[in-house]
Amino acid sequence: MEEKEFKQHQYFLREAIKAAEKGMKSGKGGPFGAVIVKEGKIIARGCNQVTSQNDPTRHAEVDAIRKACKKLKSFELKDCIIYSSCEPCPMCLGAIYWARPKALIFAADRFRAAKSGFDDEFIYKEVPLPVGKRSLKTYCVDVDNKNEPFDLWDAKEDKTEY
């Protein structure tokens, strides 16, 4: 990585960290922030708002993705870079993959987050387990019309693929 690119990444990571600190200090939620950059400009900022919004999905990365997609009027962030103050949790990482940015860059890692009580390790361990072995009771129940939504989707002429 060239020095100029490295300095640019540091700049945007500092902006994500500022978003984390601002959100946390204002009582919105935990110490997490994210910014989304397109063509060298911040197009969206997000901070954790889990506790203030009573919403377990209001993580900084998801917040920033929602704002950026709304601004771009697109469900994809293909020409964007997501900067996060911390390594994204499994939920956010999934959302980031679905958003399809060209890169993800983060500052603190998940092991540092765990030291402050934000430990996602149990989720990382649960995901690859067979459904019946997970700690969350999970069942797949057979119903006769279970495939109808997919059949309708497959036949839909005007669908937007994603």
Short mmCIF file of C-alpha atoms in Angstrom, two decimals:
data_model
loop_
_atom_site.label_atom_id
_atom_site.label_comp_id
_atom_site.label_asym_id
_atom_site.label_seq_id
_atom_site.Cartn_x
_atom_site.Cartn_y
_atom_site.Cartn_z
CA MET A 1 0.00 0.00 0.00
CA GLU A 2 1.35 3.39 -0.96
CA GLU A 3 1.93 6.04 1.71
CA LYS A 4 -0.74 8.36 0.29
CA GLU A 5 -3.36 5.59 0.29
CA PHE A 6 -2.35 4.53 3.81
CA LYS A 7 -2.74 8.13 5.08
CA GLN A 8 -6.16 8.37 3.40
CA HIS A 9 -7.30 5.17 5.11
CA GLN A 10 -6.08 6.50 8.45
CA TYR A 11 -8.00 9.74 7.90
CA PHE A 12 -11.30 7.96 7.24
CA LEU A 13 -10.75 5.53 10.13
CA ARG A 14 -10.31 8.53 12.42
CA GLU A 15 -13.64 9.85 11.11
CA ALA A 16 -15.28 6.50 11.95
CA ILE A 17 -13.75 6.68 15.42
CA LYS A 18 -15.12 10.22 15.82
CA ALA A 19 -18.58 8.92 14.87
CA ALA A 20 -18.21 6.19 17.52
CA GLU A 21 -17.18 8.66 20.21
CA LYS A 22 -19.87 11.21 19.31
CA GLY A 23 -22.61 8.57 19.33
CA MET A 24 -21.42 7.06 22.59
CA LYS A 25 -21.01 10.41 24.35
CA SER A 26 -24.50 11.50 23.28
CA GLY A 27 -26.00 8.33 24.76
CA LYS A 28 -26.97 6.68 21.48
CA GLY A 29 -25.21 3.37 22.11
CA GLY A 30 -21.93 1.51 22.27
CA PRO A 31 -18.46 2.62 21.11
CA PHE A 32 -18.81 1.89 17.39
CA GLY A 33 -18.79 4.15 14.35
CA ALA A 34 -18.59 3.82 10.58
CA VAL A 35 -18.26 6.01 7.53
CA ILE A 36 -18.84 5.15 3.91
CA VAL A 37 -16.66 6.79 1.30
CA LYS A 38 -17.20 7.13 -2.43
CA GLU A 39 -14.68 8.81 -4.71
CA GLY A 40 -12.75 10.13 -1.72
CA LYS A 41 -15.76 11.76 -0.01
CA ILE A 42 -17.78 10.65 3.00
CA ILE A 43 -21.34 9.98 1.86
CA ALA A 44 -22.67 8.50 5.11
CA ARG A 45 -21.81 8.26 8.80
CA GLY A 46 -23.22 5.85 11.31
CA CYS A 47 -22.96 5.10 14.98
CA ASN A 48 -24.24 2.38 17.25
CA GLN A 49 -27.78 3.13 18.44
CA VAL A 50 -28.79 -0.23 19.90
CA THR A 51 -29.73 0.99 23.37
CA SER A 52 -31.26 4.35 22.46
CA GLN A 53 -33.45 2.86 19.73
CA ASN A 54 -34.13 -0.47 21.48
CA ASP A 55 -33.06 -2.18 18.26
CA PRO A 56 -30.38 -4.89 18.25
CA THR A 57 -29.75 -4.26 14.53
CA ARG A 58 -28.84 -0.57 14.92
CA HIS A 59 -25.11 -1.17 14.67
CA ALA A 60 -22.88 1.55 13.21
CA GLU A 61 -22.14 -0.26 9.95
CA VAL A 62 -25.81 -1.07 9.31
CA ASP A 63 -26.75 2.53 10.13
CA ALA A 64 -24.17 3.87 7.67
CA ILE A 65 -25.15 1.34 4.97
CA ARG A 66 -28.81 2.35 5.23
CA LYS A 67 -27.94 6.04 4.93
CA ALA A 68 -25.53 5.52 2.02
CA CYS A 69 -27.94 3.32 0.07
CA LYS A 70 -30.72 5.84 0.57
CA LYS A 71 -28.46 8.68 -0.60
CA LEU A 72 -27.27 6.72 -3.65
CA LYS A 73 -30.75 5.31 -4.34
CA SER A 74 -29.20 1.86 -4.68
CA PHE A 75 -29.02 -1.36 -2.69
CA GLU A 76 -25.37 -1.73 -3.68
CA LEU A 77 -22.30 0.20 -2.58
CA LYS A 78 -20.04 -1.24 -5.28
CA ASP A 79 -17.84 1.84 -5.69
CA CYS A 80 -17.60 2.57 -1.97
CA ILE A 81 -15.28 1.77 0.91
CA ILE A 82 -16.68 1.09 4.37
CA TYR A 83 -14.53 2.27 7.25
CA SER A 84 -15.40 0.94 10.67
CA SER A 85 -13.96 1.88 14.03
CA CYS A 86 -13.92 -1.82 14.91
CA GLU A 87 -13.96 -5.17 13.14
CA PRO A 88 -17.60 -5.76 12.24
CA CYS A 89 -19.68 -8.34 14.08
CA PRO A 90 -21.13 -11.27 12.11
CA MET A 91 -24.42 -9.44 11.46
CA CYS A 92 -22.67 -6.34 10.14
CA LEU A 93 -20.22 -8.39 8.13
CA GLY A 94 -23.17 -10.11 6.45
CA ALA A 95 -24.78 -6.73 5.70
CA ILE A 96 -21.48 -5.45 4.31
CA TYR A 97 -21.15 -8.44 1.98
CA TRP A 98 -24.75 -7.90 0.78
CA ALA A 99 -24.00 -4.20 0.14
CA ARG A 100 -21.03 -5.21 -2.06
CA PRO A 101 -18.56 -2.40 -1.34
CA LYS A 102 -15.16 -2.54 -2.97
CA ALA A 103 -13.43 -2.72 0.42
CA LEU A 104 -13.86 -2.85 4.19
CA ILE A 105 -11.25 -1.24 6.42
CA PHE A 106 -11.40 -1.33 10.22
CA ALA A 107 -9.34 -0.11 13.16
CA ALA A 108 -9.72 -2.09 16.42
CA ASP A 109 -10.20 -5.85 16.14
CA ARG A 110 -12.95 -8.02 17.63
CA PHE A 111 -10.65 -9.27 20.38
CA ARG A 112 -10.25 -5.72 21.72
CA ALA A 113 -14.01 -5.26 21.56
CA ALA A 114 -14.44 -8.46 23.57
CA LYS A 115 -12.27 -7.03 26.36
CA SER A 116 -14.86 -4.25 26.75
CA GLY A 117 -17.78 -6.68 26.86
CA PHE A 118 -18.64 -6.83 23.14
CA ASP A 119 -17.83 -10.47 22.53
CA ASP A 120 -19.28 -12.02 19.37
CA GLU A 121 -17.20 -15.19 19.59
CA PHE A 122 -20.24 -17.29 20.51
CA ILE A 123 -21.92 -16.26 17.24
CA TYR A 124 -18.82 -17.14 15.21
CA LYS A 125 -18.93 -20.58 16.87
CA GLU A 126 -22.70 -21.04 16.45
CA VAL A 127 -23.03 -20.23 12.74
CA PRO A 128 -21.20 -23.28 11.34
CA LEU A 129 -23.02 -25.72 13.65
CA PRO A 130 -25.86 -27.86 12.31
CA VAL A 131 -29.22 -26.27 13.17
CA GLY A 132 -30.02 -28.86 15.85
CA LYS A 133 -26.72 -28.29 17.67
CA ARG A 134 -27.06 -24.52 18.13
CA SER A 135 -27.80 -23.10 21.57
CA LEU A 136 -30.81 -21.20 20.18
CA LYS A 137 -33.57 -23.75 19.70
CA THR A 138 -34.12 -23.74 15.95
CA TYR A 139 -36.43 -25.95 13.94
CA CYS A 140 -37.15 -26.39 10.26
CA VAL A 141 -40.83 -27.33 9.98
CA ASP A 142 -42.19 -28.76 6.77
CA VAL A 143 -45.28 -27.06 5.33
CA ASP A 144 -46.83 -27.84 1.96
CA ASN A 145 -46.39 -24.35 0.48
CA LYS A 146 -42.83 -23.72 1.69
CA ASN A 147 -41.43 -23.30 -1.83
CA GLU A 148 -44.18 -21.08 -3.27
CA PRO A 149 -42.38 -17.75 -2.68
CA PHE A 150 -39.32 -19.10 -4.50
CA ASP A 151 -41.40 -20.53 -7.34
CA LEU A 152 -43.12 -17.15 -7.74
CA TRP A 153 -39.75 -15.40 -7.69
CA ASP A 154 -38.32 -17.76 -10.30
CA ALA A 155 -41.30 -17.06 -12.60
CA LYS A 156 -41.34 -13.29 -11.97
CA GLU A 157 -40.56 -11.44 -15.21
CA ASP A 158 -39.87 -8.00 -13.71
CA LYS A 159 -37.63 -8.93 -10.77
CA THR A 160 -34.57 -6.98 -9.78
CA GLU A 161 -31.78 -9.48 -9.23
CA TYR A 162 -29.52 -9.06 -6.25
#
